[in-house]
Coordinates of C-alpha atoms in Angstrom, one line a residue:
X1 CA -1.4 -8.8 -47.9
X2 CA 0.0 -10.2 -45.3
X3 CA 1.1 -14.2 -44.5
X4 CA 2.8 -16.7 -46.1
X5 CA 2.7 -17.3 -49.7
X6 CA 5.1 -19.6 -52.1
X7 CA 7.2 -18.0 -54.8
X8 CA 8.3 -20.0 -58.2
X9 CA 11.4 -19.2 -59.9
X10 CA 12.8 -20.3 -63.0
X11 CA 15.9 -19.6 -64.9
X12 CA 14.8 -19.0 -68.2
X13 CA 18.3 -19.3 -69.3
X14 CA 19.2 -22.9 -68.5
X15 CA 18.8 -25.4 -70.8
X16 CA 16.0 -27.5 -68.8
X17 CA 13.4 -24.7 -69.0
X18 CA 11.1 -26.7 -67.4
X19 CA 12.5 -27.2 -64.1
X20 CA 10.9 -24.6 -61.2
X21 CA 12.6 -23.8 -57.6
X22 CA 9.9 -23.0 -54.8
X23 CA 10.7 -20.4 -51.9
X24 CA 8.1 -20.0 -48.6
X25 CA 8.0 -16.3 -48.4
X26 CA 6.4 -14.3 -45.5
X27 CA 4.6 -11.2 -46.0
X28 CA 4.6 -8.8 -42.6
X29 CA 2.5 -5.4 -43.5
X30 CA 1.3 -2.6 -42.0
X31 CA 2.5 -0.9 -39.0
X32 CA 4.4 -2.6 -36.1
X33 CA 1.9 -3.2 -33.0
X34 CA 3.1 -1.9 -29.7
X35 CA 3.9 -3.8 -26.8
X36 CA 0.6 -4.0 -24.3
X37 CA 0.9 -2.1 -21.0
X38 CA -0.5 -1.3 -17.8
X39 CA -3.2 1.5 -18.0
X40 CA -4.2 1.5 -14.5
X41 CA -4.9 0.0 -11.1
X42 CA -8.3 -0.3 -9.5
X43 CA -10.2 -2.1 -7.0
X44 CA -14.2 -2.9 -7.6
X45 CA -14.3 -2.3 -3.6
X46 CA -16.0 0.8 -2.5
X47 CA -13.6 3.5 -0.5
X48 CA -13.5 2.9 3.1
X49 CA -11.7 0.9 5.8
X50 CA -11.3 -2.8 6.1
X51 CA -10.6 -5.0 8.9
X52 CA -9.1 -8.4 9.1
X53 CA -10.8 -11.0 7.0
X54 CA -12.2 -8.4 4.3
X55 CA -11.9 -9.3 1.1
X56 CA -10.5 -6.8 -1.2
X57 CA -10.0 -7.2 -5.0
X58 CA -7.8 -5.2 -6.9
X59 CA -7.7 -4.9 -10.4
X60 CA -4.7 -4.4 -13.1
X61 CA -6.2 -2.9 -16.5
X62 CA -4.0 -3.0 -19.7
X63 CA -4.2 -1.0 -22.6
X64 CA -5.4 -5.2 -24.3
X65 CA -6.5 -8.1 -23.8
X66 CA -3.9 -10.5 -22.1
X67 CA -3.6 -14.1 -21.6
X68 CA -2.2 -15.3 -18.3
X69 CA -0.7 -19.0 -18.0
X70 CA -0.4 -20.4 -15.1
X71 CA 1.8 -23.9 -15.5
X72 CA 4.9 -22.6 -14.3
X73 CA 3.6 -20.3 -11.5
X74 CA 1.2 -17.9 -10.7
X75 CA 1.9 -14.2 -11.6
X76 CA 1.2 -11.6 -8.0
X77 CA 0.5 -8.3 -7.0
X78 CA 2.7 -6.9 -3.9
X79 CA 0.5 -4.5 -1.9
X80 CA 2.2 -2.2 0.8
X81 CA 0.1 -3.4 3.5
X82 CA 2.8 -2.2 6.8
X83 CA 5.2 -4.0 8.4
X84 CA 4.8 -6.9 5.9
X85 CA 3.5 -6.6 2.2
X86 CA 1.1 -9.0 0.9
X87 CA 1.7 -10.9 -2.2
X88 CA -1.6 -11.4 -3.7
X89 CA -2.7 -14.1 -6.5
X90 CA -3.7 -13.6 -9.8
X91 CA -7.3 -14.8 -9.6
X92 CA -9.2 -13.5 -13.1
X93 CA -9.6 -13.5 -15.9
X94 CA -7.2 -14.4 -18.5
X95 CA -8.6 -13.2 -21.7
X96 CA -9.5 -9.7 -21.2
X97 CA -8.1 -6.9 -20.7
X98 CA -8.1 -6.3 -16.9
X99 CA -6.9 -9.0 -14.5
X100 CA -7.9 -9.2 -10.8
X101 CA -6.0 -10.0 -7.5
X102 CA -8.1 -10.7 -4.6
X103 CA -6.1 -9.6 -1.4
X104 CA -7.3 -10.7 1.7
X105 CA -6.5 -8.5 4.5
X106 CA -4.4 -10.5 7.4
X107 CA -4.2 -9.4 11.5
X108 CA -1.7 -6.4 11.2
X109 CA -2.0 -5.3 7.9
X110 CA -1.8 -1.2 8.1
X111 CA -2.5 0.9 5.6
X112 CA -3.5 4.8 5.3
X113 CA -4.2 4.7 1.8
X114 CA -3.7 1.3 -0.1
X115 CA -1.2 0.7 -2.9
X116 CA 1.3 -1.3 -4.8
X117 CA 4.4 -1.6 -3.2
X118 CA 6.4 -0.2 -6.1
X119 CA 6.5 0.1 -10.0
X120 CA 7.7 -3.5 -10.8
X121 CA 5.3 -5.1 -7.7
X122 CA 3.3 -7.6 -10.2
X123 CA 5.6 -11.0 -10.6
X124 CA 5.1 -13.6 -12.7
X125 CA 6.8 -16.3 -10.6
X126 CA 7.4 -18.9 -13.6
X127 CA 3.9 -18.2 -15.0
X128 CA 2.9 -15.8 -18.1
X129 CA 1.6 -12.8 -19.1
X130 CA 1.0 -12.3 -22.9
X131 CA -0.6 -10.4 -25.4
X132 CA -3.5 -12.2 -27.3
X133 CA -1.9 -11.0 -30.7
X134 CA 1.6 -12.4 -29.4
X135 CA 2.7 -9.2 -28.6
X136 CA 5.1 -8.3 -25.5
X137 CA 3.1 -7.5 -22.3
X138 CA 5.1 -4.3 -20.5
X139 CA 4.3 -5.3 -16.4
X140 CA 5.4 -2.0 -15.2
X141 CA 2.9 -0.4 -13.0
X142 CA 2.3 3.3 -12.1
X143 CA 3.9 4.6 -9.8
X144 CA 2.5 4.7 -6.5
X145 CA 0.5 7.7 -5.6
X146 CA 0.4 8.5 -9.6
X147 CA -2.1 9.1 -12.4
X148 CA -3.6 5.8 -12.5
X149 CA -2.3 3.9 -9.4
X150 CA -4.3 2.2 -7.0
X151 CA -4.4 5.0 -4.4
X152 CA -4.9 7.8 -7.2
X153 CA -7.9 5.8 -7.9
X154 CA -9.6 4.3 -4.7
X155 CA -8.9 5.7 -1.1
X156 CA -9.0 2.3 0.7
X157 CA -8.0 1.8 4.2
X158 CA -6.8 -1.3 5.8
X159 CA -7.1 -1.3 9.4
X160 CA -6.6 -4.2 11.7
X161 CA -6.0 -2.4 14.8
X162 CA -8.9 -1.7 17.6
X163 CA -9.8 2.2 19.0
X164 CA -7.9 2.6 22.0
X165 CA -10.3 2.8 24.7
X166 CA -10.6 6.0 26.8
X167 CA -12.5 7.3 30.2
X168 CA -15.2 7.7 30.9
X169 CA -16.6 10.2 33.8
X170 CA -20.2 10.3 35.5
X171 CA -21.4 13.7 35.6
X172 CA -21.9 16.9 33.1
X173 CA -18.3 17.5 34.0
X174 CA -15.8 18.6 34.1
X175 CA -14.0 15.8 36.1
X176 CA -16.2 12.9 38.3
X177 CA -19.3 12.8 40.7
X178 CA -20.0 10.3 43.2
X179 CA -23.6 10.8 43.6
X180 CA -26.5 12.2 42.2
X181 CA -30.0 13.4 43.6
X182 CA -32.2 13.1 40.3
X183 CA -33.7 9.9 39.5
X184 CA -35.3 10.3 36.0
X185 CA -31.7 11.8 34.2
X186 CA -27.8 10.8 33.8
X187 CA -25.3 12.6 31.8
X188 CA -21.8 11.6 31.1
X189 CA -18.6 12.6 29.7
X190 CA -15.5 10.6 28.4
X191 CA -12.1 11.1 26.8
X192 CA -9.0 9.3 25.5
X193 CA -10.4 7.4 22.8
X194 CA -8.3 7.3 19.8
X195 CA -8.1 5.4 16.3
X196 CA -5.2 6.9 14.3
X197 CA -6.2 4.8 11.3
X198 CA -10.0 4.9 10.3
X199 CA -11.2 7.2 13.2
X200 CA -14.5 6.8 14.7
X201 CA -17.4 5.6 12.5
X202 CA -19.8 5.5 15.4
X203 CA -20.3 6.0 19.0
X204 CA -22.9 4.5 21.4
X205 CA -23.2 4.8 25.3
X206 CA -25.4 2.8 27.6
X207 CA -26.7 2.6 31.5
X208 CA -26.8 0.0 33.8
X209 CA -26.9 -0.6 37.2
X210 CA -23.8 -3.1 36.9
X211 CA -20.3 -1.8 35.3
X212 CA -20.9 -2.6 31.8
X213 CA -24.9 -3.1 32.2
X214 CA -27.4 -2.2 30.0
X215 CA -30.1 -2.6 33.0
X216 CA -31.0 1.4 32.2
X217 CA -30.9 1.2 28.7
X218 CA -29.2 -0.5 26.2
X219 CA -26.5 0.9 23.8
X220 CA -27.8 3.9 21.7
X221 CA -26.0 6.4 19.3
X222 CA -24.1 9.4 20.0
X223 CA -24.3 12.1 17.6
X224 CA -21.9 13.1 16.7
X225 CA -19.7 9.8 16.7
X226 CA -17.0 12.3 18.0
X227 CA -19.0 13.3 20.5
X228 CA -17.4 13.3 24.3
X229 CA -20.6 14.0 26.6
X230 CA -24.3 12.7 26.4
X231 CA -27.1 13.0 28.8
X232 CA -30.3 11.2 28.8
X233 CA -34.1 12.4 30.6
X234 CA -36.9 10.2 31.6
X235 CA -34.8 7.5 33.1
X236 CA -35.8 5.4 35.9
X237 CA -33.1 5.4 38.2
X238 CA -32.9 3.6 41.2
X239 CA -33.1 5.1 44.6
X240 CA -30.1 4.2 46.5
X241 CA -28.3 2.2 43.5
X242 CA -25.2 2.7 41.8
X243 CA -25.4 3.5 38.1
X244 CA -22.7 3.3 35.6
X245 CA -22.7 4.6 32.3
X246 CA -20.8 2.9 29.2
X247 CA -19.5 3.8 26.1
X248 CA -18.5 2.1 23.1
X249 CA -16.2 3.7 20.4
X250 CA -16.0 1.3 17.1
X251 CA -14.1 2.0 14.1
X252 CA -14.5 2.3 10.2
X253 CA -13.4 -1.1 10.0
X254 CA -16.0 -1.9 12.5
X255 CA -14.2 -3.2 15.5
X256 CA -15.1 -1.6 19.0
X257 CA -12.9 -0.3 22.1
X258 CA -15.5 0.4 25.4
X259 CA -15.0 2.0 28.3
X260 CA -17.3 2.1 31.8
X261 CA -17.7 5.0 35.0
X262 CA -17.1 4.0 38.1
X263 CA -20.6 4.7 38.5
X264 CA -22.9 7.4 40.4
X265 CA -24.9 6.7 43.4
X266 CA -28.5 7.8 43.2
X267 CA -29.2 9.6 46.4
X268 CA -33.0 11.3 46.1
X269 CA -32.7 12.8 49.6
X270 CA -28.9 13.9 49.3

């Protein structure tokens, strides 16, 4: 089997028959065990877009357990996050077989489809990576877009940007009225709005008799949220006053662009 066992020899020849010479002799059987690798990148986050502040944690899975140490440095992950990557910590959990890196995402991160910002983007930086058994630990990652990368894996989105507001038009178009004769309905139109990275998760519009008002009514969904009109019945509108209707475009990291008419005068005897 295989360690370290002590071998006796003695010349049965010499004259002093009695004397024995020890050796330390090490026993190595069986196959030889291949180096640990990277099987795979992950993240535990669900698919979708994030915005700034969002935590995302994304996890490196080898094919065993590794031990990280941390005394000299601490080992990172370079996402392709735009303009500037991220380098993102090691956080967990030395020990097993899939470590995790908990990137946070930072005002104008961009990304269409998160990854790794190459084959060789996970660094030590002075720290360690080894296998449990002593074995050499391979760092190389897929590469991006690959069986087994973060993006083949998880379509995650990171989006830092707001909509881009549009225009917004009183009236069932097309184009802009000035004034109205009914007093119970409104109806509205709008267009320009724009988000190149997420799109549109929701839309709402609201009425008010003050640009930006919810006097009216407050903020209610548009279905869908790429809708560009809405009307509304059973209103209370009133006579003589100036009503303006907004609308609010957010995005699937959740922030918001709005845009307001420049309003329709109710006229009942127009």
């Amino acid at each position: 089997p295989a360690g370290t066992w002590t071998l006796q020899v003695r010349d049965v020849a010499a004259v002093d028959t009695g004397t024995w010479t020890s050796f330390a002799v090490t026993a190595r059987m069986g196959r030889p065990v291949p180096a640990t690798r990277v099987l795979s990148v992950s993240s535990t986050a669900p698919d979708g877009a994030y915005g700034p502040g969002a935590a995302i944690p994304v996890t490196v899975t080898f094919t065993a357990p590794v031990t990280v140490a941390t005394a000299g440095g601490t080992p990172t992950l370079r996402l392709e996050t735009g303009a500037v990557d991220r380098d993102v910590a090691c956080t967990g959990a030395s020990g097993t077989a899939t470590l995790t890196f908990l990137y946070a995402v930072a005002e104008g991160d961009a990304s269409l489809h998160l990854d790794c910002a190459g084959t060789g983007a996970l660094v030590l930086n002075g720290g360690t990576i080894s296998g449990l058994t002593g074995c050499d630990v391979d760092l190389a990652l897929p590469e991006p877009g690959a069986a087994g990368s973060l993006s083949a894996n998880r379509y995650l989105i990171v989006d830092t940007s707001a909509p881009v507001a549009g225009v917004v038009n009183d009236g069932p178009g097309p184009g802009d009225i000035d004034a109205q004769v009914s007093t119970s309905s409104i109806s509205a139109t709008w267009a320009g709005f724009a988000d190149a990275e997420s799109g549109f998760a929701t839309t709402e519009w609201a009425i008010g008799t003050t640009p930006g008002g919810t006097e009216v009514r407050g903020f209610a969904a548009v279905e869908p949220p790429g809708a560009s009109a809405a009307s509304a019945d059973g209103l209370v509108l009133p006579g003589g006053a100036t009503v303006y209707v907004t609308v609010r475009a957010r995005n699937g990291a959740g922030m918001a662009a709005s845009a307001t008419s420049d309003g329709v005068t109710v006229v009942p005897d127009l």
